[in-house]
Amino acid sequence: MSNRLLLVTSLGGVMSLQGCIFCRIVNREIPASVVYEDDHILAFKDANPVAPVHILFIPKKHIATLFELQEGDEQILGRLQKAAVQVARDLGLEGRGFRLVANCQEGGGQVVFHVHYHLLAGRKLNWPPG
Ligand code: 5GP
Ligand code: ZN
């Protein structure tokens, strides 16, 4: 995250004064290294990677946390998982493996309050995560 002014929201998340960071990436208001896009999903490289492969998959629709999922959103999440597998395959990860994880709310480690899944790969991933 650059030197934009940031707010800590009541949910404990970080949001720029101009709105949700990930919505702004969807709207191309701030740059990101996009690796996949369709009508419902955007995937881009994490700005602070914690593994050689670290890609974020987000619904283009703003959903703050997994607790805010509504009827019909399961289709978006199904598409998201399929997109993640497609990207993983394209990156040659089949046989090497990957992790797809979502942090939910502050207690789950969520910092950006727009639902997203981390695709992590390229190093040994330990379990349980910290
Ligand atoms: P969380 O902890 O909410 O699950 O993860 C949020 C992730 O978003 C972090 O890994 C962080 O590095 C990433 N992130 C935050 N702001 C930006 C941004 O502006 N651009 C990109 N590409 N990633 C971001
Ligand atoms: Zn958003």
mmCIF file with all atom_site columns, C-alpha atoms and ligand atoms in Angstrom:
data_model
loop_
_atom_site.group_PDB
_atom_site.id
_atom_site.type_symbol
_atom_site.label_atom_id
_atom_site.label_alt_id
_atom_site.label_comp_id
_atom_site.label_asym_id
_atom_site.label_entity_id
_atom_site.label_seq_id
_atom_site.pdbx_PDB_ins_code
_atom_site.Cartn_x
_atom_site.Cartn_y
_atom_site.Cartn_z
_atom_site.occupancy
_atom_site.B_iso_or_equiv
_atom_site.pdbx_formal_charge
_atom_site.auth_seq_id
_atom_site.auth_comp_id
_atom_site.auth_asym_id
_atom_site.auth_atom_id
_atom_site.pdbx_PDB_model_num
ATOM   1   C  CA  . MET A 1 1   ? 0.000   0.000   0.000   1.00 0.00 ? 1   MET A CA  1
ATOM   2   C  CA  . SER A 1 2   ? 1.431   3.345   -0.937  1.00 0.00 ? 2   SER A CA  1
ATOM   3   C  CA  . ASN A 1 3   ? 1.387   6.624   0.941   1.00 0.00 ? 3   ASN A CA  1
ATOM   4   C  CA  . ARG A 1 4   ? -2.359  7.178   0.541   1.00 0.00 ? 4   ARG A CA  1
ATOM   5   C  CA  . LEU A 1 5   ? -4.269  8.265   3.623   1.00 0.00 ? 5   LEU A CA  1
ATOM   6   C  CA  . LEU A 1 6   ? -5.755  5.240   5.332   1.00 0.00 ? 6   LEU A CA  1
ATOM   7   C  CA  . LEU A 1 7   ? -8.630  4.770   7.731   1.00 0.00 ? 7   LEU A CA  1
ATOM   8   C  CA  . VAL A 1 8   ? -8.981  1.928   10.196  1.00 0.00 ? 8   VAL A CA  1
ATOM   9   C  CA  . THR A 1 9   ? -12.638 1.004   9.889   1.00 0.00 ? 9   THR A CA  1
ATOM   10  C  CA  . SER A 1 10  ? -14.946 -0.070  12.692  1.00 0.00 ? 10  SER A CA  1
ATOM   11  C  CA  . LEU A 1 11  ? -14.431 -3.622  11.442  1.00 0.00 ? 11  LEU A CA  1
ATOM   12  C  CA  . GLY A 1 12  ? -10.706 -3.264  12.015  1.00 0.00 ? 12  GLY A CA  1
ATOM   13  C  CA  . GLY A 1 13  ? -9.958  -3.175  8.320   1.00 0.00 ? 13  GLY A CA  1
ATOM   14  C  CA  . VAL A 1 14  ? -7.960  -0.739  6.283   1.00 0.00 ? 14  VAL A CA  1
ATOM   15  C  CA  . MET A 1 15  ? -9.831  1.371   3.756   1.00 0.00 ? 15  MET A CA  1
ATOM   16  C  CA  . SER A 1 16  ? -8.549  4.346   1.804   1.00 0.00 ? 16  SER A CA  1
ATOM   17  C  CA  . LEU A 1 17  ? -10.397 7.621   2.123   1.00 0.00 ? 17  LEU A CA  1
ATOM   18  C  CA  . GLN A 1 18  ? -11.506 7.091   -1.481  1.00 0.00 ? 18  GLN A CA  1
ATOM   19  C  CA  . GLY A 1 19  ? -13.126 3.739   -0.695  1.00 0.00 ? 19  GLY A CA  1
ATOM   20  C  CA  . CYS A 1 20  ? -12.375 0.031   -0.720  1.00 0.00 ? 20  CYS A CA  1
ATOM   21  C  CA  . ILE A 1 21  ? -8.881  -0.645  -2.070  1.00 0.00 ? 21  ILE A CA  1
ATOM   22  C  CA  . PHE A 1 22  ? -9.899  -3.782  -3.925  1.00 0.00 ? 22  PHE A CA  1
ATOM   23  C  CA  . CYS A 1 23  ? -12.939 -2.093  -5.513  1.00 0.00 ? 23  CYS A CA  1
ATOM   24  C  CA  . ARG A 1 24  ? -10.548 0.587   -6.704  1.00 0.00 ? 24  ARG A CA  1
ATOM   25  C  CA  . ILE A 1 25  ? -8.341  -2.103  -8.255  1.00 0.00 ? 25  ILE A CA  1
ATOM   26  C  CA  . VAL A 1 26  ? -11.425 -3.596  -9.969  1.00 0.00 ? 26  VAL A CA  1
ATOM   27  C  CA  . ASN A 1 27  ? -12.259 -0.123  -11.296 1.00 0.00 ? 27  ASN A CA  1
ATOM   28  C  CA  . ARG A 1 28  ? -8.634  0.386   -12.409 1.00 0.00 ? 28  ARG A CA  1
ATOM   29  C  CA  . GLU A 1 29  ? -8.360  3.449   -10.195 1.00 0.00 ? 29  GLU A CA  1
ATOM   30  C  CA  . ILE A 1 30  ? -5.173  2.031   -8.700  1.00 0.00 ? 30  ILE A CA  1
ATOM   31  C  CA  . PRO A 1 31  ? -2.763  -0.273  -10.512 1.00 0.00 ? 31  PRO A CA  1
ATOM   32  C  CA  . ALA A 1 32  ? -2.311  -3.975  -9.920  1.00 0.00 ? 32  ALA A CA  1
ATOM   33  C  CA  . SER A 1 33  ? -0.580  -6.793  -11.722 1.00 0.00 ? 33  SER A CA  1
ATOM   34  C  CA  . VAL A 1 34  ? -3.651  -8.597  -13.048 1.00 0.00 ? 34  VAL A CA  1
ATOM   35  C  CA  . VAL A 1 35  ? -3.238  -12.276 -13.891 1.00 0.00 ? 35  VAL A CA  1
ATOM   36  C  CA  . TYR A 1 36  ? -6.868  -13.290 -14.516 1.00 0.00 ? 36  TYR A CA  1
ATOM   37  C  CA  . GLU A 1 37  ? -10.153 -11.542 -15.202 1.00 0.00 ? 37  GLU A CA  1
ATOM   38  C  CA  . ASP A 1 38  ? -13.667 -12.517 -16.181 1.00 0.00 ? 38  ASP A CA  1
ATOM   39  C  CA  . ASP A 1 39  ? -17.090 -10.939 -15.699 1.00 0.00 ? 39  ASP A CA  1
ATOM   40  C  CA  . HIS A 1 40  ? -17.191 -11.768 -11.979 1.00 0.00 ? 40  HIS A CA  1
ATOM   41  C  CA  . ILE A 1 41  ? -13.625 -12.380 -10.796 1.00 0.00 ? 41  ILE A CA  1
ATOM   42  C  CA  . LEU A 1 42  ? -10.347 -10.471 -10.765 1.00 0.00 ? 42  LEU A CA  1
ATOM   43  C  CA  . ALA A 1 43  ? -6.995  -11.954 -9.759  1.00 0.00 ? 43  ALA A CA  1
ATOM   44  C  CA  . PHE A 1 44  ? -3.836  -9.949  -9.208  1.00 0.00 ? 44  PHE A CA  1
ATOM   45  C  CA  . LYS A 1 45  ? -0.446  -10.345 -7.549  1.00 0.00 ? 45  LYS A CA  1
ATOM   46  C  CA  . ASP A 1 46  ? -0.300  -9.516  -3.857  1.00 0.00 ? 46  ASP A CA  1
ATOM   47  C  CA  . ALA A 1 47  ? 1.648   -6.307  -3.219  1.00 0.00 ? 47  ALA A CA  1
ATOM   48  C  CA  . ASN A 1 48  ? 3.478   -7.937  -0.300  1.00 0.00 ? 48  ASN A CA  1
ATOM   49  C  CA  . PRO A 1 49  ? 4.012   -11.550 -1.334  1.00 0.00 ? 49  PRO A CA  1
ATOM   50  C  CA  . VAL A 1 50  ? 4.694   -14.123 1.362   1.00 0.00 ? 50  VAL A CA  1
ATOM   51  C  CA  . ALA A 1 51  ? 5.482   -16.891 -1.113  1.00 0.00 ? 51  ALA A CA  1
ATOM   52  C  CA  . PRO A 1 52  ? 6.997   -17.057 -4.617  1.00 0.00 ? 52  PRO A CA  1
ATOM   53  C  CA  . VAL A 1 53  ? 3.436   -17.345 -5.935  1.00 0.00 ? 53  VAL A CA  1
ATOM   54  C  CA  . HIS A 1 54  ? 1.003   -15.075 -4.063  1.00 0.00 ? 54  HIS A CA  1
ATOM   55  C  CA  . ILE A 1 55  ? -2.081  -14.085 -6.020  1.00 0.00 ? 55  ILE A CA  1
ATOM   56  C  CA  . LEU A 1 56  ? -5.324  -12.613 -4.684  1.00 0.00 ? 56  LEU A CA  1
ATOM   57  C  CA  . PHE A 1 57  ? -8.644  -13.735 -6.165  1.00 0.00 ? 57  PHE A CA  1
ATOM   58  C  CA  . ILE A 1 58  ? -11.569 -11.424 -5.522  1.00 0.00 ? 58  ILE A CA  1
ATOM   59  C  CA  . PRO A 1 59  ? -15.186 -11.161 -6.590  1.00 0.00 ? 59  PRO A CA  1
ATOM   60  C  CA  . LYS A 1 60  ? -15.719 -7.941  -8.548  1.00 0.00 ? 60  LYS A CA  1
ATOM   61  C  CA  . LYS A 1 61  ? -18.804 -7.446  -6.398  1.00 0.00 ? 61  LYS A CA  1
ATOM   62  C  CA  . HIS A 1 62  ? -17.980 -5.795  -3.069  1.00 0.00 ? 62  HIS A CA  1
ATOM   63  C  CA  . ILE A 1 63  ? -18.567 -8.270  -0.248  1.00 0.00 ? 63  ILE A CA  1
ATOM   64  C  CA  . ALA A 1 64  ? -16.900 -7.170  2.974   1.00 0.00 ? 64  ALA A CA  1
ATOM   65  C  CA  . THR A 1 65  ? -16.388 -10.561 4.634   1.00 0.00 ? 65  THR A CA  1
ATOM   66  C  CA  . LEU A 1 66  ? -17.542 -14.136 4.152   1.00 0.00 ? 66  LEU A CA  1
ATOM   67  C  CA  . PHE A 1 67  ? -20.256 -13.378 6.733   1.00 0.00 ? 67  PHE A CA  1
ATOM   68  C  CA  . GLU A 1 68  ? -21.811 -10.916 4.257   1.00 0.00 ? 68  GLU A CA  1
ATOM   69  C  CA  . LEU A 1 69  ? -22.317 -13.562 1.547   1.00 0.00 ? 69  LEU A CA  1
ATOM   70  C  CA  . GLN A 1 70  ? -25.833 -13.461 0.122   1.00 0.00 ? 70  GLN A CA  1
ATOM   71  C  CA  . GLU A 1 71  ? -28.015 -15.915 -1.746  1.00 0.00 ? 71  GLU A CA  1
ATOM   72  C  CA  . GLY A 1 72  ? -26.468 -16.434 -5.175  1.00 0.00 ? 72  GLY A CA  1
ATOM   73  C  CA  . ASP A 1 73  ? -22.950 -15.480 -4.130  1.00 0.00 ? 73  ASP A CA  1
ATOM   74  C  CA  . GLU A 1 74  ? -22.028 -19.167 -3.959  1.00 0.00 ? 74  GLU A CA  1
ATOM   75  C  CA  . GLN A 1 75  ? -21.909 -19.109 -7.759  1.00 0.00 ? 75  GLN A CA  1
ATOM   76  C  CA  . ILE A 1 76  ? -19.310 -16.333 -7.627  1.00 0.00 ? 76  ILE A CA  1
ATOM   77  C  CA  . LEU A 1 77  ? -17.218 -18.276 -5.118  1.00 0.00 ? 77  LEU A CA  1
ATOM   78  C  CA  . GLY A 1 78  ? -17.467 -21.407 -7.258  1.00 0.00 ? 78  GLY A CA  1
ATOM   79  C  CA  . ARG A 1 79  ? -16.221 -19.414 -10.238 1.00 0.00 ? 79  ARG A CA  1
ATOM   80  C  CA  . LEU A 1 80  ? -13.457 -17.959 -8.083  1.00 0.00 ? 80  LEU A CA  1
ATOM   81  C  CA  . GLN A 1 81  ? -12.206 -21.408 -7.066  1.00 0.00 ? 81  GLN A CA  1
ATOM   82  C  CA  . LYS A 1 82  ? -12.276 -22.614 -10.656 1.00 0.00 ? 82  LYS A CA  1
ATOM   83  C  CA  . ALA A 1 83  ? -10.347 -19.517 -11.749 1.00 0.00 ? 83  ALA A CA  1
ATOM   84  C  CA  . ALA A 1 84  ? -7.753  -20.162 -9.028  1.00 0.00 ? 84  ALA A CA  1
ATOM   85  C  CA  . VAL A 1 85  ? -7.284  -23.754 -10.203 1.00 0.00 ? 85  VAL A CA  1
ATOM   86  C  CA  . GLN A 1 86  ? -6.980  -22.589 -13.816 1.00 0.00 ? 86  GLN A CA  1
ATOM   87  C  CA  . VAL A 1 87  ? -4.313  -20.051 -12.900 1.00 0.00 ? 87  VAL A CA  1
ATOM   88  C  CA  . ALA A 1 88  ? -2.515  -22.638 -10.750 1.00 0.00 ? 88  ALA A CA  1
ATOM   89  C  CA  . ARG A 1 89  ? -2.523  -25.073 -13.657 1.00 0.00 ? 89  ARG A CA  1
ATOM   90  C  CA  . ASP A 1 90  ? -1.282  -22.382 -16.044 1.00 0.00 ? 90  ASP A CA  1
ATOM   91  C  CA  . LEU A 1 91  ? 1.563   -21.665 -13.617 1.00 0.00 ? 91  LEU A CA  1
ATOM   92  C  CA  . GLY A 1 92  ? 2.579   -25.334 -13.687 1.00 0.00 ? 92  GLY A CA  1
ATOM   93  C  CA  . LEU A 1 93  ? 1.508   -26.008 -10.116 1.00 0.00 ? 93  LEU A CA  1
ATOM   94  C  CA  . GLU A 1 94  ? -0.342  -29.244 -10.821 1.00 0.00 ? 94  GLU A CA  1
ATOM   95  C  CA  . GLY A 1 95  ? 1.696   -31.905 -9.053  1.00 0.00 ? 95  GLY A CA  1
ATOM   96  C  CA  . ARG A 1 96  ? 3.495   -29.310 -6.923  1.00 0.00 ? 96  ARG A CA  1
ATOM   97  C  CA  . GLY A 1 97  ? 0.383   -28.056 -5.155  1.00 0.00 ? 97  GLY A CA  1
ATOM   98  C  CA  . PHE A 1 98  ? -0.848  -24.798 -3.733  1.00 0.00 ? 98  PHE A CA  1
ATOM   99  C  CA  . ARG A 1 99  ? -2.883  -23.331 -0.867  1.00 0.00 ? 99  ARG A CA  1
ATOM   100 C  CA  . LEU A 1 100 ? -6.076  -21.317 -1.305  1.00 0.00 ? 100 LEU A CA  1
ATOM   101 C  CA  . VAL A 1 101 ? -7.065  -19.482 1.883   1.00 0.00 ? 101 VAL A CA  1
ATOM   102 C  CA  . ALA A 1 102 ? -9.442  -16.740 2.983   1.00 0.00 ? 102 ALA A CA  1
ATOM   103 C  CA  . ASN A 1 103 ? -8.968  -14.775 6.187   1.00 0.00 ? 103 ASN A CA  1
ATOM   104 C  CA  . CYS A 1 104 ? -12.283 -13.757 7.745   1.00 0.00 ? 104 CYS A CA  1
ATOM   105 C  CA  . GLN A 1 105 ? -12.640 -10.765 10.066  1.00 0.00 ? 105 GLN A CA  1
ATOM   106 C  CA  . GLU A 1 106 ? -9.923  -9.406  12.291  1.00 0.00 ? 106 GLU A CA  1
ATOM   107 C  CA  . GLY A 1 107 ? -9.619  -12.593 14.341  1.00 0.00 ? 107 GLY A CA  1
ATOM   108 C  CA  . GLY A 1 108 ? -8.975  -14.536 11.150  1.00 0.00 ? 108 GLY A CA  1
ATOM   109 C  CA  . GLY A 1 109 ? -6.296  -12.118 9.995   1.00 0.00 ? 109 GLY A CA  1
ATOM   110 C  CA  . GLN A 1 110 ? -8.399  -10.155 7.499   1.00 0.00 ? 110 GLN A CA  1
ATOM   111 C  CA  . VAL A 1 111 ? -7.027  -6.680  6.841   1.00 0.00 ? 111 VAL A CA  1
ATOM   112 C  CA  . VAL A 1 112 ? -8.760  -5.720  3.590   1.00 0.00 ? 112 VAL A CA  1
ATOM   113 C  CA  . PHE A 1 113 ? -12.533 -5.920  3.986   1.00 0.00 ? 113 PHE A CA  1
ATOM   114 C  CA  . HIS A 1 114 ? -13.405 -7.085  0.484   1.00 0.00 ? 114 HIS A CA  1
ATOM   115 C  CA  . VAL A 1 115 ? -13.602 -10.887 0.276   1.00 0.00 ? 115 VAL A CA  1
ATOM   116 C  CA  . HIS A 1 116 ? -10.449 -12.366 -1.219  1.00 0.00 ? 116 HIS A CA  1
ATOM   117 C  CA  . TYR A 1 117 ? -8.658  -15.677 -1.416  1.00 0.00 ? 117 TYR A CA  1
ATOM   118 C  CA  . HIS A 1 118 ? -4.888  -15.982 -1.298  1.00 0.00 ? 118 HIS A CA  1
ATOM   119 C  CA  . LEU A 1 119 ? -3.328  -18.443 -3.744  1.00 0.00 ? 119 LEU A CA  1
ATOM   120 C  CA  . LEU A 1 120 ? 0.042   -19.392 -2.240  1.00 0.00 ? 120 LEU A CA  1
ATOM   121 C  CA  . ALA A 1 121 ? 2.639   -21.679 -3.765  1.00 0.00 ? 121 ALA A CA  1
ATOM   122 C  CA  . GLY A 1 122 ? 6.287   -22.078 -4.670  1.00 0.00 ? 122 GLY A CA  1
ATOM   123 C  CA  . ARG A 1 123 ? 7.627   -22.932 -1.223  1.00 0.00 ? 123 ARG A CA  1
ATOM   124 C  CA  . LYS A 1 124 ? 6.900   -25.471 1.502   1.00 0.00 ? 124 LYS A CA  1
ATOM   125 C  CA  . LEU A 1 125 ? 3.688   -24.346 3.194   1.00 0.00 ? 125 LEU A CA  1
ATOM   126 C  CA  . ASN A 1 126 ? 3.402   -25.403 6.813   1.00 0.00 ? 126 ASN A CA  1
ATOM   127 C  CA  . TRP A 1 127 ? 0.290   -26.418 8.687   1.00 0.00 ? 127 TRP A CA  1
ATOM   128 C  CA  . PRO A 1 128 ? -1.204  -25.065 10.841  1.00 0.00 ? 128 PRO A CA  1
ATOM   129 C  CA  . PRO A 1 129 ? -0.602  -21.511 9.624   1.00 0.00 ? 129 PRO A CA  1
ATOM   130 C  CA  . GLY A 1 130 ? 0.436   -18.968 12.224  1.00 0.00 ? 130 GLY A CA  1
HETATM 131 P  P1  . 5GP B 2 .   ? -5.809  -10.121 4.325   1.00 0.00 ? 1   5GP B P1  1
HETATM 132 O  O1  . 5GP B 2 .   ? -4.901  -10.044 5.518   1.00 0.00 ? 1   5GP B O1  1
HETATM 133 O  O2  . 5GP B 2 .   ? -6.910  -9.100  4.352   1.00 0.00 ? 1   5GP B O2  1
HETATM 134 O  O3  . 5GP B 2 .   ? -6.325  -11.533 4.082   1.00 0.00 ? 1   5GP B O3  1
HETATM 135 O  O4  . 5GP B 2 .   ? -4.882  -9.851  3.085   1.00 0.00 ? 1   5GP B O4  1
HETATM 136 C  C1  . 5GP B 2 .   ? -4.871  -8.642  2.387   1.00 0.00 ? 1   5GP B C1  1
HETATM 137 C  C2  . 5GP B 2 .   ? -3.757  -8.746  1.371   1.00 0.00 ? 1   5GP B C2  1
HETATM 138 O  O5  . 5GP B 2 .   ? -3.906  -7.682  0.457   1.00 0.00 ? 1   5GP B O5  1
HETATM 139 C  C3  . 5GP B 2 .   ? -2.362  -8.648  1.956   1.00 0.00 ? 1   5GP B C3  1
HETATM 140 O  O6  . 5GP B 2 .   ? -1.624  -9.824  1.627   1.00 0.00 ? 1   5GP B O6  1
HETATM 141 C  C4  . 5GP B 2 .   ? -1.770  -7.401  1.322   1.00 0.00 ? 1   5GP B C4  1
HETATM 142 O  O7  . 5GP B 2 .   ? -0.417  -7.534  1.004   1.00 0.00 ? 1   5GP B O7  1
HETATM 143 C  C5  . 5GP B 2 .   ? -2.637  -7.229  0.084   1.00 0.00 ? 1   5GP B C5  1
HETATM 144 N  N1  . 5GP B 2 .   ? -2.827  -5.848  -0.344  1.00 0.00 ? 1   5GP B N1  1
HETATM 145 C  C6  . 5GP B 2 .   ? -3.240  -4.801  0.419   1.00 0.00 ? 1   5GP B C6  1
HETATM 146 N  N2  . 5GP B 2 .   ? -3.344  -3.684  -0.316  1.00 0.00 ? 1   5GP B N2  1
HETATM 147 C  C7  . 5GP B 2 .   ? -2.996  -4.044  -1.578  1.00 0.00 ? 1   5GP B C7  1
HETATM 148 C  C8  . 5GP B 2 .   ? -2.906  -3.307  -2.805  1.00 0.00 ? 1   5GP B C8  1
HETATM 149 O  O8  . 5GP B 2 .   ? -3.182  -2.112  -2.873  1.00 0.00 ? 1   5GP B O8  1
HETATM 150 N  N3  . 5GP B 2 .   ? -2.499  -3.996  -3.909  1.00 0.00 ? 1   5GP B N3  1
HETATM 151 C  C9  . 5GP B 2 .   ? -2.201  -5.331  -3.865  1.00 0.00 ? 1   5GP B C9  1
HETATM 152 N  N4  . 5GP B 2 .   ? -1.827  -5.924  -5.010  1.00 0.00 ? 1   5GP B N4  1
HETATM 153 N  N5  . 5GP B 2 .   ? -2.284  -6.054  -2.726  1.00 0.00 ? 1   5GP B N5  1
HETATM 154 C  C10 . 5GP B 2 .   ? -2.660  -5.404  -1.602  1.00 0.00 ? 1   5GP B C10 1
HETATM 155 ZN ZN  . ZN  B 3 .   ? -14.596 -3.568  -2.262  1.00 0.00 ? 2   ZN  B ZN  1
#
